[in-house]
PDB file of C-alpha atoms in Angstrom:
ATOM      1  CA  UNK A  18      -5.841 -19.038   5.254  1.00 90.00           C
ATOM      2  CA  UNK A  19      -2.762 -16.822   5.238  1.00 92.00           C
ATOM      3  CA  UNK A  20      -2.777 -15.246   1.680  1.00 96.00           C
ATOM      4  CA  UNK A  21      -5.863 -14.002  -0.250  1.00 97.00           C
ATOM      5  CA  UNK A  22      -6.052 -12.787  -3.884  1.00 96.00           C
ATOM      6  CA  UNK A  23      -9.075 -10.530  -3.887  1.00 92.00           C
ATOM      7  CA  UNK A  24     -11.192 -10.543  -6.980  1.00 84.00           C
ATOM      8  CA  UNK A  25     -12.298  -7.372  -8.815  1.00 85.00           C
ATOM      9  CA  UNK A  26     -15.879  -5.878  -8.652  1.00 85.00           C
ATOM     10  CA  UNK A  27     -17.731  -6.405 -11.938  1.00 81.00           C
ATOM     11  CA  UNK A  28     -19.288  -2.907 -12.163  1.00 80.00           C
ATOM     12  CA  UNK A  29     -17.169  -0.293 -13.955  1.00 87.00           C
ATOM     13  CA  UNK A  30     -13.929  -1.629 -12.377  1.00 94.00           C
ATOM     14  CA  UNK A  31     -11.983  -1.335 -15.593  1.00 94.00           C
ATOM     15  CA  UNK A  32     -12.627   2.369 -15.452  1.00 96.00           C
ATOM     16  CA  UNK A  33     -11.518   2.634 -11.837  1.00 96.00           C
ATOM     17  CA  UNK A  34      -8.322   0.692 -12.560  1.00 96.00           C
ATOM     18  CA  UNK A  35      -7.342   2.869 -15.541  1.00 97.00           C
ATOM     19  CA  UNK A  36      -8.376   6.107 -13.784  1.00 97.00           C
ATOM     20  CA  UNK A  37      -6.251   5.034 -10.703  1.00 97.00           C
ATOM     21  CA  UNK A  38      -3.258   4.207 -13.007  1.00 96.00           C
ATOM     22  CA  UNK A  39      -3.487   7.529 -14.778  1.00 96.00           C
ATOM     23  CA  UNK A  40      -3.507   9.411 -11.399  1.00 96.00           C
ATOM     24  CA  UNK A  41      -0.229   7.568 -10.489  1.00 95.00           C
ATOM     25  CA  UNK A  42       1.307   8.562 -13.770  1.00 95.00           C
ATOM     26  CA  UNK A  43       0.440  12.200 -13.085  1.00 93.00           C
ATOM     27  CA  UNK A  44       1.757  11.888  -9.550  1.00 92.00           C
ATOM     28  CA  UNK A  45       5.047  10.474 -10.807  1.00 89.00           C
ATOM     29  CA  UNK A  46       5.596  13.606 -12.791  1.00 88.00           C
ATOM     30  CA  UNK A  47       4.583  15.970 -10.036  1.00 84.00           C
ATOM     31  CA  UNK A  48       6.201  14.437  -6.914  1.00 82.00           C
ATOM     32  CA  UNK A  49       9.728  15.575  -6.009  1.00 80.00           C
ATOM     33  CA  UNK A  50      11.738  12.556  -4.851  1.00 75.00           C
ATOM     34  CA  UNK A  51      14.719  12.444  -2.432  1.00 70.00           C
ATOM     35  CA  UNK A  52      17.580   9.980  -3.228  1.00 64.00           C
ATOM     36  CA  UNK A  53      16.320   7.489  -0.664  1.00 58.00           C
ATOM     37  CA  UNK A  54      12.790   7.559  -2.274  1.00 54.00           C
ATOM     38  CA  UNK A  55      14.234   6.723  -5.686  1.00 54.00           C
ATOM     39  CA  UNK A  56      16.627   3.921  -4.736  1.00 50.00           C
ATOM     40  CA  UNK A  57      14.829   1.859  -2.056  1.00 59.00           C
ATOM     41  CA  UNK A  58      16.039  -1.506  -0.737  1.00 63.00           C
ATOM     42  CA  UNK A  59      12.928  -2.985  -2.076  1.00 71.00           C
ATOM     43  CA  UNK A  60      13.595  -2.082  -5.675  1.00 73.00           C
ATOM     44  CA  UNK A  61      14.869   0.646  -8.034  1.00 74.00           C
ATOM     45  CA  UNK A  62      11.724   2.783  -8.406  1.00 84.00           C
ATOM     46  CA  UNK A  63      10.347   5.997  -6.887  1.00 84.00           C
ATOM     47  CA  UNK A  64       8.077   5.606  -3.918  1.00 84.00           C
ATOM     48  CA  UNK A  65       5.838   8.023  -2.061  1.00 89.00           C
ATOM     49  CA  UNK A  66       4.529   7.277   1.396  1.00 91.00           C
ATOM     50  CA  UNK A  67       1.802   8.733   3.608  1.00 94.00           C
ATOM     51  CA  UNK A  68       0.439   7.859   6.955  1.00 96.00           C
ATOM     52  CA  UNK A  69       0.949   7.376  10.668  1.00 96.00           C
ATOM     53  CA  UNK A  70       3.889   5.372  12.097  1.00 94.00           C
ATOM     54  CA  UNK A  71       6.083   5.021  15.092  1.00 93.00           C
ATOM     55  CA  UNK A  72       9.745   4.053  15.498  1.00 86.00           C
ATOM     56  CA  UNK A  73      12.882   5.001  13.610  1.00 80.00           C
ATOM     57  CA  UNK A  74      13.921   7.508  16.332  1.00 86.00           C
ATOM     58  CA  UNK A  75      10.425   8.867  16.988  1.00 86.00           C
ATOM     59  CA  UNK A  76       9.486   9.211  20.742  1.00 91.00           C
ATOM     60  CA  UNK A  77       5.745   9.030  19.950  1.00 94.00           C
ATOM     61  CA  UNK A  78       3.518   8.275  16.920  1.00 96.00           C
ATOM     62  CA  UNK A  79       3.652  10.744  14.155  1.00 94.00           C
ATOM     63  CA  UNK A  80       2.949  11.318  10.494  1.00 94.00           C
ATOM     64  CA  UNK A  81       5.369  10.161   7.917  1.00 89.00           C
ATOM     65  CA  UNK A  82       7.329  13.167   6.489  1.00 83.00           C
ATOM     66  CA  UNK A  83       6.282  14.236   3.031  1.00 79.00           C
ATOM     67  CA  UNK A  84       9.324  16.608   2.497  1.00 69.00           C
ATOM     68  CA  UNK A  85       7.638  19.543   0.840  1.00 82.00           C
ATOM     69  CA  UNK A  86       4.338  21.487   0.199  1.00 86.00           C
ATOM     70  CA  UNK A  87       4.603  20.327  -3.345  1.00 86.00           C
ATOM     71  CA  UNK A  88       4.523  16.741  -2.382  1.00 86.00           C
ATOM     72  CA  UNK A  89       1.628  17.305   0.007  1.00 87.00           C
ATOM     73  CA  UNK A  90      -0.405  18.708  -2.832  1.00 89.00           C
ATOM     74  CA  UNK A  91       0.410  15.558  -4.879  1.00 90.00           C
ATOM     75  CA  UNK A  92      -0.827  13.372  -1.941  1.00 91.00           C
ATOM     76  CA  UNK A  93      -4.018  15.471  -1.561  1.00 91.00           C
ATOM     77  CA  UNK A  94      -4.682  15.164  -5.222  1.00 93.00           C
ATOM     78  CA  UNK A  95      -4.243  11.387  -5.073  1.00 94.00           C
ATOM     79  CA  UNK A  96      -6.398  10.839  -1.993  1.00 95.00           C
ATOM     80  CA  UNK A  97      -9.206  13.064  -3.336  1.00 95.00           C
ATOM     81  CA  UNK A  98      -9.168  11.342  -6.712  1.00 97.00           C
ATOM     82  CA  UNK A  99     -12.469   9.428  -7.053  1.00 97.00           C
ATOM     83  CA  UNK A 100     -10.924   6.410  -8.628  1.00 97.00           C
ATOM     84  CA  UNK A 101      -8.184   6.084  -5.890  1.00 97.00           C
ATOM     85  CA  UNK A 102     -10.840   6.680  -3.234  1.00 97.00           C
ATOM     86  CA  UNK A 103     -13.068   3.881  -4.617  1.00 96.00           C
ATOM     87  CA  UNK A 104     -10.097   1.515  -4.846  1.00 97.00           C
ATOM     88  CA  UNK A 105      -8.997   2.168  -1.361  1.00 97.00           C
ATOM     89  CA  UNK A 106     -12.463   1.709  -0.082  1.00 96.00           C
ATOM     90  CA  UNK A 107     -12.731  -1.695  -1.916  1.00 96.00           C
ATOM     91  CA  UNK A 108      -9.386  -2.755  -0.357  1.00 97.00           C
ATOM     92  CA  UNK A 109     -10.563  -1.905   3.216  1.00 97.00           C
ATOM     93  CA  UNK A 110     -13.984  -3.543   2.844  1.00 96.00           C
ATOM     94  CA  UNK A 111     -12.409  -6.660   1.319  1.00 97.00           C
ATOM     95  CA  UNK A 112     -10.038  -6.912   4.360  1.00 97.00           C
ATOM     96  CA  UNK A 113     -13.100  -6.694   6.661  1.00 97.00           C
ATOM     97  CA  UNK A 114     -14.778  -9.509   4.634  1.00 96.00           C
ATOM     98  CA  UNK A 115     -11.813 -11.928   4.606  1.00 97.00           C
ATOM     99  CA  UNK A 116     -10.283 -11.137   8.078  1.00 97.00           C
ATOM    100  CA  UNK A 117     -12.935  -9.311  10.198  1.00 97.00           C
ATOM    101  CA  UNK A 118     -11.136  -9.854  13.519  1.00 97.00           C
ATOM    102  CA  UNK A 119      -7.895  -8.384  12.113  1.00 98.00           C
ATOM    103  CA  UNK A 120      -9.723  -5.453  10.507  1.00 98.00           C
ATOM    104  CA  UNK A 121     -11.365  -4.777  13.907  1.00 98.00           C
ATOM    105  CA  UNK A 122      -8.043  -4.884  15.752  1.00 98.00           C
ATOM    106  CA  UNK A 123      -6.245  -2.556  13.269  1.00 98.00           C
ATOM    107  CA  UNK A 124      -9.216  -0.120  13.343  1.00 98.00           C
ATOM    108  CA  UNK A 125      -9.152  -0.191  17.171  1.00 98.00           C
ATOM    109  CA  UNK A 126      -5.431   0.652  17.211  1.00 98.00           C
ATOM    110  CA  UNK A 127      -5.613   3.443  14.646  1.00 97.00           C
ATOM    111  CA  UNK A 128      -8.786   4.977  16.220  1.00 97.00           C
ATOM    112  CA  UNK A 129      -7.091   4.877  19.652  1.00 97.00           C
ATOM    113  CA  UNK A 130      -3.877   6.464  18.443  1.00 97.00           C
ATOM    114  CA  UNK A 131      -5.748   9.201  16.600  1.00 97.00           C
ATOM    115  CA  UNK A 132      -7.843   9.970  19.699  1.00 96.00           C
ATOM    116  CA  UNK A 133      -4.749  10.284  21.759  1.00 95.00           C
ATOM    117  CA  UNK A 134      -2.957  12.375  19.171  1.00 96.00           C
ATOM    118  CA  UNK A 135      -5.693  14.457  17.419  1.00 95.00           C
ATOM    119  CA  UNK A 136      -3.146  16.365  15.364  1.00 96.00           C
ATOM    120  CA  UNK A 137      -2.248  13.231  13.245  1.00 96.00           C
ATOM    121  CA  UNK A 138      -3.692  12.930   9.774  1.00 95.00           C
ATOM    122  CA  UNK A 139      -5.012   9.612   8.331  1.00 95.00           C
ATOM    123  CA  UNK A 140      -4.694   9.039   4.612  1.00 95.00           C
ATOM    124  CA  UNK A 141      -8.332   7.864   4.647  1.00 95.00           C
ATOM    125  CA  UNK A 142     -10.730   8.403   7.530  1.00 92.00           C
ATOM    126  CA  UNK A 143     -12.534   5.064   7.140  1.00 89.00           C
ATOM    127  CA  UNK A 144      -9.405   2.793   6.520  1.00 96.00           C
ATOM    128  CA  UNK A 145      -8.078   0.410   9.065  1.00 98.00           C
ATOM    129  CA  UNK A 146      -4.663   0.712   7.579  1.00 98.00           C
ATOM    130  CA  UNK A 147      -2.265   3.306   9.055  1.00 97.00           C
ATOM    131  CA  UNK A 148       0.099   3.744   6.096  1.00 97.00           C
ATOM    132  CA  UNK A 149      -0.212   3.869   2.217  1.00 96.00           C
ATOM    133  CA  UNK A 150       2.618   3.793  -0.388  1.00 95.00           C
ATOM    134  CA  UNK A 151       2.430   4.613  -3.933  1.00 95.00           C
ATOM    135  CA  UNK A 152       5.130   2.807  -5.995  1.00 94.00           C
ATOM    136  CA  UNK A 153       5.277   4.931  -9.125  1.00 91.00           C
ATOM    137  CA  UNK A 154       7.014   2.795 -11.646  1.00 83.00           C
ATOM    138  CA  UNK A 155       7.121   3.042 -14.547  1.00 92.00           C
ATOM    139  CA  UNK A 156       7.714  -0.720 -14.242  1.00 94.00           C
ATOM    140  CA  UNK A 157       7.721  -1.591 -10.527  1.00 94.00           C
ATOM    141  CA  UNK A 158       9.754  -4.706  -9.807  1.00 94.00           C
ATOM    142  CA  UNK A 159      10.562  -5.528  -6.173  1.00 93.00           C
ATOM    143  CA  UNK A 160      13.516  -7.434  -4.791  1.00 93.00           C
ATOM    144  CA  UNK A 161      13.043 -10.444  -2.561  1.00 95.00           C
ATOM    145  CA  UNK A 162      12.302  -9.021   0.864  1.00 94.00           C
ATOM    146  CA  UNK A 163      10.130  -9.032   4.005  1.00 95.00           C
ATOM    147  CA  UNK A 164       8.617  -5.994   5.513  1.00 94.00           C
ATOM    148  CA  UNK A 165       9.850  -6.844   9.020  1.00 92.00           C
ATOM    149  CA  UNK A 166       8.402  -3.721  10.824  1.00 93.00           C
ATOM    150  CA  UNK A 167       4.817  -4.601   9.922  1.00 96.00           C
ATOM    151  CA  UNK A 168       2.739  -6.547  12.468  1.00 96.00           C
ATOM    152  CA  UNK A 169       3.657 -10.149  11.801  1.00 94.00           C
ATOM    153  CA  UNK A 170       0.103 -11.545  12.157  1.00 94.00           C
ATOM    154  CA  UNK A 171      -1.344  -8.793   9.990  1.00 95.00           C
ATOM    155  CA  UNK A 172      -1.998  -8.517   6.221  1.00 97.00           C
ATOM    156  CA  UNK A 173      -0.336  -5.973   3.981  1.00 97.00           C
ATOM    157  CA  UNK A 174      -2.590  -5.151   1.003  1.00 98.00           C
ATOM    158  CA  UNK A 175      -0.768  -4.869  -2.358  1.00 98.00           C
ATOM    159  CA  UNK A 176      -2.800  -3.602  -5.372  1.00 98.00           C
ATOM    160  CA  UNK A 177      -1.336  -3.797  -8.881  1.00 97.00           C
ATOM    161  CA  UNK A 178      -2.061  -1.182 -11.510  1.00 97.00           C
ATOM    162  CA  UNK A 179      -0.950  -0.301 -15.011  1.00 96.00           C
ATOM    163  CA  UNK A 180      -1.175  -1.584 -18.538  1.00 96.00           C
ATOM    164  CA  UNK A 181       0.484  -5.041 -18.658  1.00 97.00           C
ATOM    165  CA  UNK A 182      -0.312  -8.629 -19.608  1.00 98.00           C
ATOM    166  CA  UNK A 183      -0.456 -10.491 -16.237  1.00 97.00           C
ATOM    167  CA  UNK A 184       0.322 -13.841 -18.076  1.00 97.00           C
ATOM    168  CA  UNK A 185       3.624 -12.370 -19.297  1.00 97.00           C
ATOM    169  CA  UNK A 186       4.806 -10.541 -16.268  1.00 97.00           C
ATOM    170  CA  UNK A 187       4.101  -8.840 -12.939  1.00 97.00           C
ATOM    171  CA  UNK A 188       3.588 -12.138 -11.083  1.00 98.00           C
ATOM    172  CA  UNK A 189       3.969 -12.151  -7.363  1.00 98.00           C
ATOM    173  CA  UNK A 190       6.497 -14.565  -5.954  1.00 98.00           C
ATOM    174  CA  UNK A 191       5.934 -15.815  -2.323  1.00 98.00           C
ATOM    175  CA  UNK A 192       9.308 -17.390  -1.771  1.00 97.00           C
ATOM    176  CA  UNK A 193       8.500 -18.776   1.776  1.00 93.00           C
ATOM    177  CA  UNK A 194       5.474 -20.617   0.367  1.00 96.00           C
ATOM    178  CA  UNK A 195       6.903 -21.650  -3.072  1.00 97.00           C
ATOM    179  CA  UNK A 196       4.170 -19.807  -4.908  1.00 97.00           C
ATOM    180  CA  UNK A 197       4.226 -17.913  -8.164  1.00 97.00           C
ATOM    181  CA  UNK A 198       0.896 -16.040  -8.628  1.00 97.00           C
ATOM    182  CA  UNK A 199      -0.653 -14.190 -11.578  1.00 97.00           C
ATOM    183  CA  UNK A 200      -1.352 -10.659 -10.404  1.00 97.00           C
ATOM    184  CA  UNK A 201      -3.561  -8.796 -12.905  1.00 96.00           C
ATOM    185  CA  UNK A 202      -4.039  -4.968 -12.814  1.00 96.00           C
ATOM    186  CA  UNK A 203      -6.870  -3.969 -10.506  1.00 96.00           C
ATOM    187  CA  UNK A 204      -6.547  -6.868  -8.112  1.00 96.00           C
ATOM    188  CA  UNK A 205      -5.282  -6.877  -4.535  1.00 97.00           C
ATOM    189  CA  UNK A 206      -3.394  -9.498  -2.641  1.00 98.00           C
ATOM    190  CA  UNK A 207      -3.224  -9.675   1.139  1.00 98.00           C
ATOM    191  CA  UNK A 208      -0.100 -11.265   2.572  1.00 98.00           C
ATOM    192  CA  UNK A 209       1.611 -11.423   5.939  1.00 97.00           C
ATOM    193  CA  UNK A 210       4.493  -9.409   4.517  1.00 97.00           C
ATOM    194  CA  UNK A 211       6.577  -9.280   7.662  1.00 96.00           C
ATOM    195  CA  UNK A 212       7.104 -13.059   7.702  1.00 96.00           C
ATOM    196  CA  UNK A 213       6.647 -14.204   4.054  1.00 97.00           C
ATOM    197  CA  UNK A 214       9.526 -13.251   1.707  1.00 97.00           C
ATOM    198  CA  UNK A 215       8.000 -11.834  -1.492  1.00 97.00           C
ATOM    199  CA  UNK A 216       8.935 -10.019  -4.789  1.00 96.00           C
ATOM    200  CA  UNK A 217       7.509  -9.676  -8.239  1.00 96.00           C
ATOM    201  CA  UNK A 218       8.835 -10.399 -11.720  1.00 96.00           C
ATOM    202  CA  UNK A 219       9.175  -7.646 -14.334  1.00 96.00           C
ATOM    203  CA  UNK A 220       6.588  -6.638 -16.888  1.00 97.00           C
ATOM    204  CA  UNK A 221       7.480  -6.190 -20.655  1.00 96.00           C
ATOM    205  CA  UNK A 222       9.564  -3.213 -21.814  1.00 95.00           C
ATOM    206  CA  UNK A 223       6.614  -1.558 -23.560  1.00 96.00           C
ATOM    207  CA  UNK A 224       4.245  -1.964 -20.547  1.00 96.00           C
ATOM    208  CA  UNK A 225       3.915  -0.098 -17.248  1.00 96.00           C
ATOM    209  CA  UNK A 226       3.161  -1.316 -13.742  1.00 97.00           C
ATOM    210  CA  UNK A 227       2.470   0.588 -10.526  1.00 96.00           C
ATOM    211  CA  UNK A 228       1.391  -0.636  -7.130  1.00 97.00           C
ATOM    212  CA  UNK A 229      -0.399   0.754  -4.015  1.00 97.00           C
ATOM    213  CA  UNK A 230       0.648  -0.907  -0.720  1.00 97.00           C
ATOM    214  CA  UNK A 231      -1.178  -0.452   2.526  1.00 98.00           C
ATOM    215  CA  UNK A 232       0.103  -1.765   5.940  1.00 98.00           C
ATOM    216  CA  UNK A 233      -0.041  -1.433   9.706  1.00 98.00           C
ATOM    217  CA  UNK A 234       3.307  -0.758  11.505  1.00 97.00           C
ATOM    218  CA  UNK A 235       4.096  -3.156  14.300  1.00 96.00           C
ATOM    219  CA  UNK A 236       5.644  -0.436  16.568  1.00 95.00           C
ATOM    220  CA  UNK A 237       2.414   1.462  16.374  1.00 96.00           C
ATOM    221  CA  UNK A 238       0.447  -1.522  17.614  1.00 97.00           C
ATOM    222  CA  UNK A 239       2.762  -2.054  20.513  1.00 95.00           C
ATOM    223  CA  UNK A 240       2.539   1.627  21.484  1.00 96.00           C
ATOM    224  CA  UNK A 241      -1.226   1.231  21.650  1.00 96.00           C
ATOM    225  CA  UNK A 242      -1.313  -2.290  23.268  1.00 95.00           C
ATOM    226  CA  UNK A 243       1.100  -1.142  26.065  1.00 94.00           C
ATOM    227  CA  UNK A 244      -0.984   1.902  26.825  1.00 91.00           C
TER     228      UNK A 244
END
């Protein structure tokens, strides 16, 4: 099994999905974006990242820059939102269910890095993922790409949010596998994003679509594994 579409919990999940989407709508208005955050190679939409990474000129692991105190407040608001918190918790627990050895390894790496560098800030204390990205729409459509800096044997978690008809748009395309997958709001797909080319088709003009992406940087794992 190399790709998993996680189902949605039955209890009160519609409320969690709508509450999370509304939090992203508010964040889109409050976040101050730099030009490279608004025109990413993955698609023409604003994106806000938070987490712990290594590479890109860094000499040791560090937190992803958030540019301003205003943006830091936006992130704090998102991560303290009860709907976002429940959604992120569900994603982490589902990863542990579907790939327990991978979850154990990622948690070991992140715990070890944070013990070595106690000044680092995790986006969620209990998560095995090091990085989180909010793609803020309003109609997120990604280009065909791979995330080549992620660990190649790991799973990137992509959660779709918004108000759209998943039978008419928002499908995930896994080009390397020849698959087109319905991707409803509130569901999460786990894919090896470093090695499988992927993108998604647009939603309708009167709809909106956001996504939350979580991943583990490959360089961070190498830093830890090599001691």
